[in-house]
């Protein structure tokens, strides 16, 4: 079985072809970073228009690279939600139109299920069940995963997501957009012990996250300090350490609560080096295992949508050609496979 996957939930246009016997055949990605850099964040209308310009050429290239004709496909998968509604409408409209024109089933994929299953693209894929930490610019959540579609949300952010807090703090430090990776790079030059940031919501039970207060603490710290490069590096280090420690504490609690020994981390923030290092140490101490996607598949991409769509299609899950985009779509509302 072979599926075309389309991702347009935010500011990356991703297209891929995945085959269940041969694996990933092609993977195309266009990032709108330069387009939005002047605005310091994603402008939804500009994102939608750029998806319109880039999507069809990327589909043509992905099919050519995969040496695949439309009649050799078994389905078209697209990100149905959650995300920016205008961006979602581009991918869903094109995906459903191609499915209609090529007489193929259409599969609407949940964006976060795509991230959650991205580690399955690797040779060393995790087995079910496991705990998943999904951390990106728009989401932070811990999920108990018993199988595809068998999700129990253990905790999620009640305000800013971890990635959003990274980007906003980076902006306060005068870093360009997208700021998260640049803050992490700046933190490599920082020194421990100069600043002590809080670990929000770790002094109470539960697995929910809150990063808005941490962002405010960072803003107050930056306003009160000098503008020396080393000072900014020290603040970046302390901020990153606080976010990572918070995620670490919550992961430990989630593993203890579920009794599981496997942890999957996915989403854009899963590329963070400090987070990966500390989670590897945690799982070693717990005699467990931790799994990540390839760095190329941490951020939004078409490969994860093609893979998730293929799993859904194999189980007989398709959507109507009139299916609407879902800017809000609870992960635990999905049908089990």
PDB file of N, CA, C and O in Angstrom, residues 163-223:
ATOM      1  N   UNK A 163       7.309  25.213  23.130  1.00  0.00           N
ATOM      2  CA  UNK A 163       7.938  25.829  21.969  1.00  0.00           C
ATOM      3  C   UNK A 163       7.595  27.297  21.834  1.00  0.00           C
ATOM      4  O   UNK A 163       8.437  28.121  21.445  1.00  0.00           O
ATOM      5  N   UNK A 164       6.351  27.643  22.155  1.00  0.00           N
ATOM      6  CA  UNK A 164       5.930  29.041  22.109  1.00  0.00           C
ATOM      7  C   UNK A 164       6.701  29.867  23.132  1.00  0.00           C
ATOM      8  O   UNK A 164       7.126  30.997  22.857  1.00  0.00           O
ATOM      9  N   UNK A 165       6.899  29.313  24.330  1.00  0.00           N
ATOM     10  CA  UNK A 165       7.662  30.013  25.365  1.00  0.00           C
ATOM     11  C   UNK A 165       9.114  30.213  24.924  1.00  0.00           C
ATOM     12  O   UNK A 165       9.707  31.275  25.168  1.00  0.00           O
ATOM     13  N   UNK A 166       9.690  29.212  24.259  1.00  0.00           N
ATOM     14  CA  UNK A 166      11.040  29.343  23.724  1.00  0.00           C
ATOM     15  C   UNK A 166      11.105  30.505  22.734  1.00  0.00           C
ATOM     16  O   UNK A 166      11.993  31.359  22.805  1.00  0.00           O
ATOM     17  N   UNK A 167      10.156  30.535  21.787  1.00  0.00           N
ATOM     18  CA  UNK A 167      10.182  31.559  20.742  1.00  0.00           C
ATOM     19  C   UNK A 167       9.975  32.960  21.311  1.00  0.00           C
ATOM     20  O   UNK A 167      10.641  33.917  20.897  1.00  0.00           O
ATOM     21  N   UNK A 168       9.052  33.087  22.272  1.00  0.00           N
ATOM     22  CA  UNK A 168       8.774  34.416  22.834  1.00  0.00           C
ATOM     23  C   UNK A 168       9.935  34.919  23.690  1.00  0.00           C
ATOM     24  O   UNK A 168      10.255  36.115  23.673  1.00  0.00           O
ATOM     25  N   UNK A 169      10.560  34.020  24.436  1.00  0.00           N
ATOM     26  CA  UNK A 169      11.717  34.425  25.240  1.00  0.00           C
ATOM     27  C   UNK A 169      12.890  34.798  24.336  1.00  0.00           C
ATOM     28  O   UNK A 169      13.628  35.750  24.614  1.00  0.00           O
ATOM     29  N   UNK A 170      13.047  34.058  23.253  1.00  0.00           N
ATOM     30  CA  UNK A 170      14.106  34.382  22.299  1.00  0.00           C
ATOM     31  C   UNK A 170      13.902  35.777  21.718  1.00  0.00           C
ATOM     32  O   UNK A 170      14.860  36.542  21.545  1.00  0.00           O
ATOM     33  N   UNK A 171      12.657  36.117  21.442  1.00  0.00           N
ATOM     34  CA  UNK A 171      12.353  37.450  20.906  1.00  0.00           C
ATOM     35  C   UNK A 171      12.721  38.531  21.924  1.00  0.00           C
ATOM     36  O   UNK A 171      13.257  39.584  21.566  1.00  0.00           O
ATOM     37  N   UNK A 172      12.451  38.260  23.207  1.00  0.00           N
ATOM     38  CA  UNK A 172      12.818  39.204  24.264  1.00  0.00           C
ATOM     39  C   UNK A 172      14.327  39.392  24.347  1.00  0.00           C
ATOM     40  O   UNK A 172      14.812  40.457  24.746  1.00  0.00           O
ATOM     41  N   UNK A 173      15.062  38.361  23.967  1.00  0.00           N
ATOM     42  CA  UNK A 173      16.524  38.427  23.977  1.00  0.00           C
ATOM     43  C   UNK A 173      17.075  39.041  22.687  1.00  0.00           C
ATOM     44  O   UNK A 173      18.295  39.116  22.509  1.00  0.00           O
ATOM     45  N   UNK A 174      16.173  39.442  21.796  1.00  0.00           N
ATOM     46  CA  UNK A 174      16.605  40.080  20.563  1.00  0.00           C
ATOM     47  C   UNK A 174      17.021  39.120  19.471  1.00  0.00           C
ATOM     48  O   UNK A 174      17.680  39.523  18.500  1.00  0.00           O
ATOM     49  N   UNK A 175      16.623  37.849  19.582  1.00  0.00           N
ATOM     50  CA  UNK A 175      16.988  36.849  18.584  1.00  0.00           C
ATOM     51  C   UNK A 175      15.965  36.837  17.451  1.00  0.00           C
ATOM     52  O   UNK A 175      14.801  37.190  17.630  1.00  0.00           O
ATOM     53  N   UNK A 176      16.405  36.405  16.279  1.00  0.00           N
ATOM     54  CA  UNK A 176      15.532  36.366  15.113  1.00  0.00           C
ATOM     55  C   UNK A 176      14.503  35.245  15.225  1.00  0.00           C
ATOM     56  O   UNK A 176      14.611  34.349  16.068  1.00  0.00           O
ATOM     57  N   UNK A 177      13.519  35.287  14.341  1.00  0.00           N
ATOM     58  CA  UNK A 177      12.498  34.228  14.246  1.00  0.00           C
ATOM     59  C   UNK A 177      12.978  33.162  13.261  1.00  0.00           C
ATOM     60  O   UNK A 177      13.565  33.516  12.217  1.00  0.00           O
ATOM     61  N   UNK A 178      12.730  31.867  13.529  1.00  0.00           N
ATOM     62  CA  UNK A 178      12.152  31.312  14.758  1.00  0.00           C
ATOM     63  C   UNK A 178      13.199  31.241  15.858  1.00  0.00           C
ATOM     64  O   UNK A 178      14.315  30.767  15.636  1.00  0.00           O
ATOM     65  N   UNK A 179      12.824  31.705  17.038  1.00  0.00           N
ATOM     66  CA  UNK A 179      13.807  31.917  18.086  1.00  0.00           C
ATOM     67  C   UNK A 179      14.204  30.709  18.891  1.00  0.00           C
ATOM     68  O   UNK A 179      15.285  30.702  19.497  1.00  0.00           O
ATOM     69  N   UNK A 180      13.355  29.681  18.955  1.00  0.00           N
ATOM     70  CA  UNK A 180      13.650  28.528  19.801  1.00  0.00           C
ATOM     71  C   UNK A 180      15.013  27.912  19.556  1.00  0.00           C
ATOM     72  O   UNK A 180      15.835  27.789  20.482  1.00  0.00           O
ATOM     73  N   UNK A 181      15.320  27.515  18.312  1.00  0.00           N
ATOM     74  CA  UNK A 181      16.639  26.931  18.043  1.00  0.00           C
ATOM     75  C   UNK A 181      17.786  27.910  18.307  1.00  0.00           C
ATOM     76  O   UNK A 181      18.854  27.502  18.750  1.00  0.00           O
ATOM     77  N   UNK A 182      17.555  29.200  18.056  1.00  0.00           N
ATOM     78  CA  UNK A 182      18.603  30.198  18.295  1.00  0.00           C
ATOM     79  C   UNK A 182      18.850  30.387  19.789  1.00  0.00           C
ATOM     80  O   UNK A 182      19.986  30.580  20.217  1.00  0.00           O
ATOM     81  N   UNK A 183      17.773  30.321  20.594  1.00  0.00           N
ATOM     82  CA  UNK A 183      17.949  30.406  22.051  1.00  0.00           C
ATOM     83  C   UNK A 183      18.751  29.211  22.551  1.00  0.00           C
ATOM     84  O   UNK A 183      19.625  29.353  23.412  1.00  0.00           O
ATOM     85  N   UNK A 184      18.439  28.023  22.031  1.00  0.00           N
ATOM     86  CA  UNK A 184      19.168  26.824  22.445  1.00  0.00           C
ATOM     87  C   UNK A 184      20.647  26.937  22.085  1.00  0.00           C
ATOM     88  O   UNK A 184      21.531  26.523  22.855  1.00  0.00           O
ATOM     89  N   UNK A 185      20.924  27.520  20.918  1.00  0.00           N
ATOM     90  CA  UNK A 185      22.313  27.703  20.515  1.00  0.00           C
ATOM     91  C   UNK A 185      23.014  28.714  21.406  1.00  0.00           C
ATOM     92  O   UNK A 185      24.172  28.521  21.807  1.00  0.00           O
ATOM     93  N   UNK A 186      22.311  29.806  21.746  1.00  0.00           N
ATOM     94  CA  UNK A 186      22.873  30.815  22.651  1.00  0.00           C
ATOM     95  C   UNK A 186      23.137  30.219  24.028  1.00  0.00           C
ATOM     96  O   UNK A 186      24.137  30.541  24.676  1.00  0.00           O
ATOM     97  N   UNK A 187      22.241  29.333  24.479  1.00  0.00           N
ATOM     98  CA  UNK A 187      22.380  28.715  25.798  1.00  0.00           C
ATOM     99  C   UNK A 187      23.649  27.877  25.911  1.00  0.00           C
ATOM    100  O   UNK A 187      24.186  27.691  27.019  1.00  0.00           O
ATOM    101  N   UNK A 188      24.166  27.395  24.783  1.00  0.00           N
ATOM    102  CA  UNK A 188      25.403  26.610  24.797  1.00  0.00           C
ATOM    103  C   UNK A 188      26.586  27.450  25.285  1.00  0.00           C
ATOM    104  O   UNK A 188      27.571  26.916  25.793  1.00  0.00           O
ATOM    105  N   UNK A 189      26.480  28.776  25.133  1.00  0.00           N
ATOM    106  CA  UNK A 189      27.546  29.666  25.586  1.00  0.00           C
ATOM    107  C   UNK A 189      27.312  30.151  27.020  1.00  0.00           C
ATOM    108  O   UNK A 189      28.141  30.851  27.593  1.00  0.00           O
ATOM    109  N   UNK A 190      26.151  29.802  27.595  1.00  0.00           N
ATOM    110  CA  UNK A 190      25.811  30.251  28.933  1.00  0.00           C
ATOM    111  C   UNK A 190      26.460  29.417  30.016  1.00  0.00           C
ATOM    112  O   UNK A 190      26.937  28.299  29.775  1.00  0.00           O
ATOM    113  N   UNK A 191      26.433  29.953  31.227  1.00  0.00           N
ATOM    114  CA  UNK A 191      27.011  29.275  32.387  1.00  0.00           C
ATOM    115  C   UNK A 191      25.928  29.046  33.428  1.00  0.00           C
ATOM    116  O   UNK A 191      25.060  29.907  33.648  1.00  0.00           O
ATOM    117  N   UNK A 192      25.989  27.912  34.072  1.00  0.00           N
ATOM    118  CA  UNK A 192      25.004  27.578  35.102  1.00  0.00           C
ATOM    119  C   UNK A 192      25.272  28.384  36.368  1.00  0.00           C
ATOM    120  O   UNK A 192      26.401  28.824  36.628  1.00  0.00           O
ATOM    121  N   UNK A 193      24.211  28.590  37.155  1.00  0.00           N
ATOM    122  CA  UNK A 193      24.364  29.182  38.477  1.00  0.00           C
ATOM    123  C   UNK A 193      24.168  30.672  38.565  1.00  0.00           C
ATOM    124  O   UNK A 193      24.124  31.223  39.677  1.00  0.00           O
ATOM    125  N   UNK A 194      24.052  31.355  37.444  1.00  0.00           N
ATOM    126  CA  UNK A 194      23.901  32.816  37.494  1.00  0.00           C
ATOM    127  C   UNK A 194      22.449  33.228  37.748  1.00  0.00           C
ATOM    128  O   UNK A 194      22.198  34.254  38.373  1.00  0.00           O
ATOM    129  N   UNK A 195      21.518  32.445  37.246  1.00  0.00           N
ATOM    130  CA  UNK A 195      20.093  32.759  37.409  1.00  0.00           C
ATOM    131  C   UNK A 195      19.343  31.490  37.799  1.00  0.00           C
ATOM    132  O   UNK A 195      19.697  30.387  37.350  1.00  0.00           O
ATOM    133  N   UNK A 196      18.330  31.648  38.620  1.00  0.00           N
ATOM    134  CA  UNK A 196      17.510  30.519  39.036  1.00  0.00           C
ATOM    135  C   UNK A 196      16.064  30.781  38.608  1.00  0.00           C
ATOM    136  O   UNK A 196      15.386  31.629  39.169  1.00  0.00           O
ATOM    137  N   UNK A 197      15.619  30.069  37.594  1.00  0.00           N
ATOM    138  CA  UNK A 197      14.259  30.224  37.090  1.00  0.00           C
ATOM    139  C   UNK A 197      13.343  29.193  37.767  1.00  0.00           C
ATOM    140  O   UNK A 197      13.801  28.101  38.145  1.00  0.00           O
ATOM    141  N   UNK A 198      12.066  29.502  37.921  1.00  0.00           N
ATOM    142  CA  UNK A 198      11.143  28.532  38.536  1.00  0.00           C
ATOM    143  C   UNK A 198      10.862  27.351  37.609  1.00  0.00           C
ATOM    144  O   UNK A 198      11.042  27.443  36.390  1.00  0.00           O
ATOM    145  N   UNK A 199      10.446  26.254  38.222  1.00  0.00           N
ATOM    146  CA  UNK A 199       9.973  25.067  37.480  1.00  0.00           C
ATOM    147  C   UNK A 199       8.461  25.022  37.665  1.00  0.00           C
ATOM    148  O   UNK A 199       7.968  24.460  38.646  1.00  0.00           O
ATOM    149  N   UNK A 200       7.694  25.639  36.760  1.00  0.00           N
ATOM    150  CA  UNK A 200       6.261  25.849  37.006  1.00  0.00           C
ATOM    151  C   UNK A 200       5.450  24.565  37.133  1.00  0.00           C
ATOM    152  O   UNK A 200       5.657  23.602  36.405  1.00  0.00           O
ATOM    153  N   UNK A 201       4.553  24.584  38.118  1.00  0.00           N
ATOM    154  CA  UNK A 201       3.579  23.518  38.376  1.00  0.00           C
ATOM    155  C   UNK A 201       4.222  22.183  38.737  1.00  0.00           C
ATOM    156  O   UNK A 201       3.607  21.141  38.601  1.00  0.00           O
ATOM    157  N   UNK A 202       5.474  22.214  39.200  1.00  0.00           N
ATOM    158  CA  UNK A 202       6.111  20.972  39.650  1.00  0.00           C
ATOM    159  C   UNK A 202       5.985  20.788  41.163  1.00  0.00           C
ATOM    160  O   UNK A 202       6.310  19.722  41.680  1.00  0.00           O
ATOM    161  N   UNK A 203       5.499  21.837  41.856  1.00  0.00           N
ATOM    162  CA  UNK A 203       5.345  21.751  43.310  1.00  0.00           C
ATOM    163  C   UNK A 203       3.941  21.320  43.700  1.00  0.00           C
ATOM    164  O   UNK A 203       3.547  21.431  44.851  1.00  0.00           O
ATOM    165  N   UNK A 204       3.181  20.835  42.739  1.00  0.00           N
ATOM    166  CA  UNK A 204       1.822  20.349  43.000  1.00  0.00           C
ATOM    167  C   UNK A 204       1.608  19.078  42.198  1.00  0.00           C
ATOM    168  O   UNK A 204       2.302  18.825  41.208  1.00  0.00           O
ATOM    169  N   UNK A 205       0.647  18.240  42.600  1.00  0.00           N
ATOM    170  CA  UNK A 205       0.421  17.011  41.844  1.00  0.00           C
ATOM    171  C   UNK A 205      -0.148  17.307  40.459  1.00  0.00           C
ATOM    172  O   UNK A 205      -0.623  18.404  40.190  1.00  0.00           O
ATOM    173  N   UNK A 206      -0.104  16.304  39.603  1.00  0.00           N
ATOM    174  CA  UNK A 206      -0.688  16.447  38.274  1.00  0.00           C
ATOM    175  C   UNK A 206       0.361  16.530  37.186  1.00  0.00           C
ATOM    176  O   UNK A 206       1.560  16.682  37.455  1.00  0.00           O
ATOM    177  N   UNK A 207      -0.112  16.454  35.935  1.00  0.00           N
ATOM    178  CA  UNK A 207       0.788  16.393  34.791  1.00  0.00           C
ATOM    179  C   UNK A 207       0.553  17.518  33.783  1.00  0.00           C
ATOM    180  O   UNK A 207       1.078  17.473  32.678  1.00  0.00           O
ATOM    181  N   UNK A 208      -0.232  18.520  34.168  1.00  0.00           N
ATOM    182  CA  UNK A 208      -0.432  19.665  33.287  1.00  0.00           C
ATOM    183  C   UNK A 208       0.799  20.566  33.302  1.00  0.00           C
ATOM    184  O   UNK A 208       1.587  20.565  34.247  1.00  0.00           O
ATOM    185  N   UNK A 209       0.929  21.374  32.234  1.00  0.00           N
ATOM    186  CA  UNK A 209       2.049  22.293  32.087  1.00  0.00           C
ATOM    187  C   UNK A 209       1.551  23.738  32.086  1.00  0.00           C
ATOM    188  O   UNK A 209       0.411  24.021  31.718  1.00  0.00           O
ATOM    189  N   UNK A 210       2.433  24.648  32.465  1.00  0.00           N
ATOM    190  CA  UNK A 210       2.168  26.077  32.341  1.00  0.00           C
ATOM    191  C   UNK A 210       3.493  26.782  32.123  1.00  0.00           C
ATOM    192  O   UNK A 210       4.387  26.712  32.965  1.00  0.00           O
ATOM    193  N   UNK A 211       3.628  27.456  30.977  1.00  0.00           N
ATOM    194  CA  UNK A 211       4.892  28.123  30.672  1.00  0.00           C
ATOM    195  C   UNK A 211       4.755  29.638  30.548  1.00  0.00           C
ATOM    196  O   UNK A 211       5.743  30.323  30.304  1.00  0.00           O
ATOM    197  N   UNK A 212       3.548  30.180  30.715  1.00  0.00           N
ATOM    198  CA  UNK A 212       3.382  31.629  30.583  1.00  0.00           C
ATOM    199  C   UNK A 212       4.082  32.374  31.714  1.00  0.00           C
ATOM    200  O   UNK A 212       4.697  33.428  31.503  1.00  0.00           O
ATOM    201  N   UNK A 213       4.014  31.834  32.927  1.00  0.00           N
ATOM    202  CA  UNK A 213       4.681  32.468  34.059  1.00  0.00           C
ATOM    203  C   UNK A 213       6.186  32.457  33.909  1.00  0.00           C
ATOM    204  O   UNK A 213       6.876  33.414  34.298  1.00  0.00           O
ATOM    205  N   UNK A 214       6.706  31.384  33.346  1.00  0.00           N
ATOM    206  CA  UNK A 214       8.153  31.282  33.113  1.00  0.00           C
ATOM    207  C   UNK A 214       8.598  32.331  32.100  1.00  0.00           C
ATOM    208  O   UNK A 214       9.664  32.954  32.247  1.00  0.00           O
ATOM    209  N   UNK A 215       7.756  32.538  31.090  1.00  0.00           N
ATOM    210  CA  UNK A 215       8.055  33.563  30.086  1.00  0.00           C
ATOM    211  C   UNK A 215       8.058  34.959  30.734  1.00  0.00           C
ATOM    212  O   UNK A 215       8.935  35.787  30.446  1.00  0.00           O
ATOM    213  N   UNK A 216       7.102  35.205  31.631  1.00  0.00           N
ATOM    214  CA  UNK A 216       7.052  36.496  32.333  1.00  0.00           C
ATOM    215  C   UNK A 216       8.269  36.682  33.223  1.00  0.00           C
ATOM    216  O   UNK A 216       8.856  37.773  33.295  1.00  0.00           O
ATOM    217  N   UNK A 217       8.672  35.606  33.907  1.00  0.00           N
ATOM    218  CA  UNK A 217       9.875  35.657  34.751  1.00  0.00           C
ATOM    219  C   UNK A 217      11.090  36.008  33.889  1.00  0.00           C
ATOM    220  O   UNK A 217      11.941  36.813  34.294  1.00  0.00           O
ATOM    221  N   UNK A 218      11.165  35.405  32.704  1.00  0.00           N
ATOM    222  CA  UNK A 218      12.284  35.693  31.803  1.00  0.00           C
ATOM    223  C   UNK A 218      12.255  37.152  31.367  1.00  0.00           C
ATOM    224  O   UNK A 218      13.301  37.815  31.321  1.00  0.00           O
ATOM    225  N   UNK A 219      11.066  37.665  31.056  1.00  0.00           N
ATOM    226  CA  UNK A 219      10.937  39.059  30.618  1.00  0.00           C
ATOM    227  C   UNK A 219      11.417  40.017  31.709  1.00  0.00           C
ATOM    228  O   UNK A 219      12.148  40.980  31.438  1.00  0.00           O
ATOM    229  N   UNK A 220      11.020  39.752  32.947  1.00  0.00           N
ATOM    230  CA  UNK A 220      11.434  40.610  34.071  1.00  0.00           C
ATOM    231  C   UNK A 220      12.939  40.533  34.293  1.00  0.00           C
ATOM    232  O   UNK A 220      13.593  41.539  34.602  1.00  0.00           O
ATOM    233  N   UNK A 221      13.492  39.329  34.145  1.00  0.00           N
ATOM    234  CA  UNK A 221      14.941  39.145  34.323  1.00  0.00           C
ATOM    235  C   UNK A 221      15.720  39.892  33.253  1.00  0.00           C
ATOM    236  O   UNK A 221      16.736  40.544  33.541  1.00  0.00           O
ATOM    237  N   UNK A 222      15.245  39.816  32.023  1.00  0.00           N
ATOM    238  CA  UNK A 222      15.933  40.482  30.905  1.00  0.00           C
ATOM    239  C   UNK A 222      15.886  42.002  31.071  1.00  0.00           C
ATOM    240  O   UNK A 222      16.878  42.699  30.837  1.00  0.00           O
ATOM    241  N   UNK A 223      14.738  42.522  31.511  1.00  0.00           N
ATOM    242  CA  UNK A 223      14.608  43.970  31.698  1.00  0.00           C
ATOM    243  C   UNK A 223      15.540  44.484  32.806  1.00  0.00           C
ATOM    244  O   UNK A 223      16.028  45.619  32.743  1.00  0.00           O
TER     245      UNK A 223
END
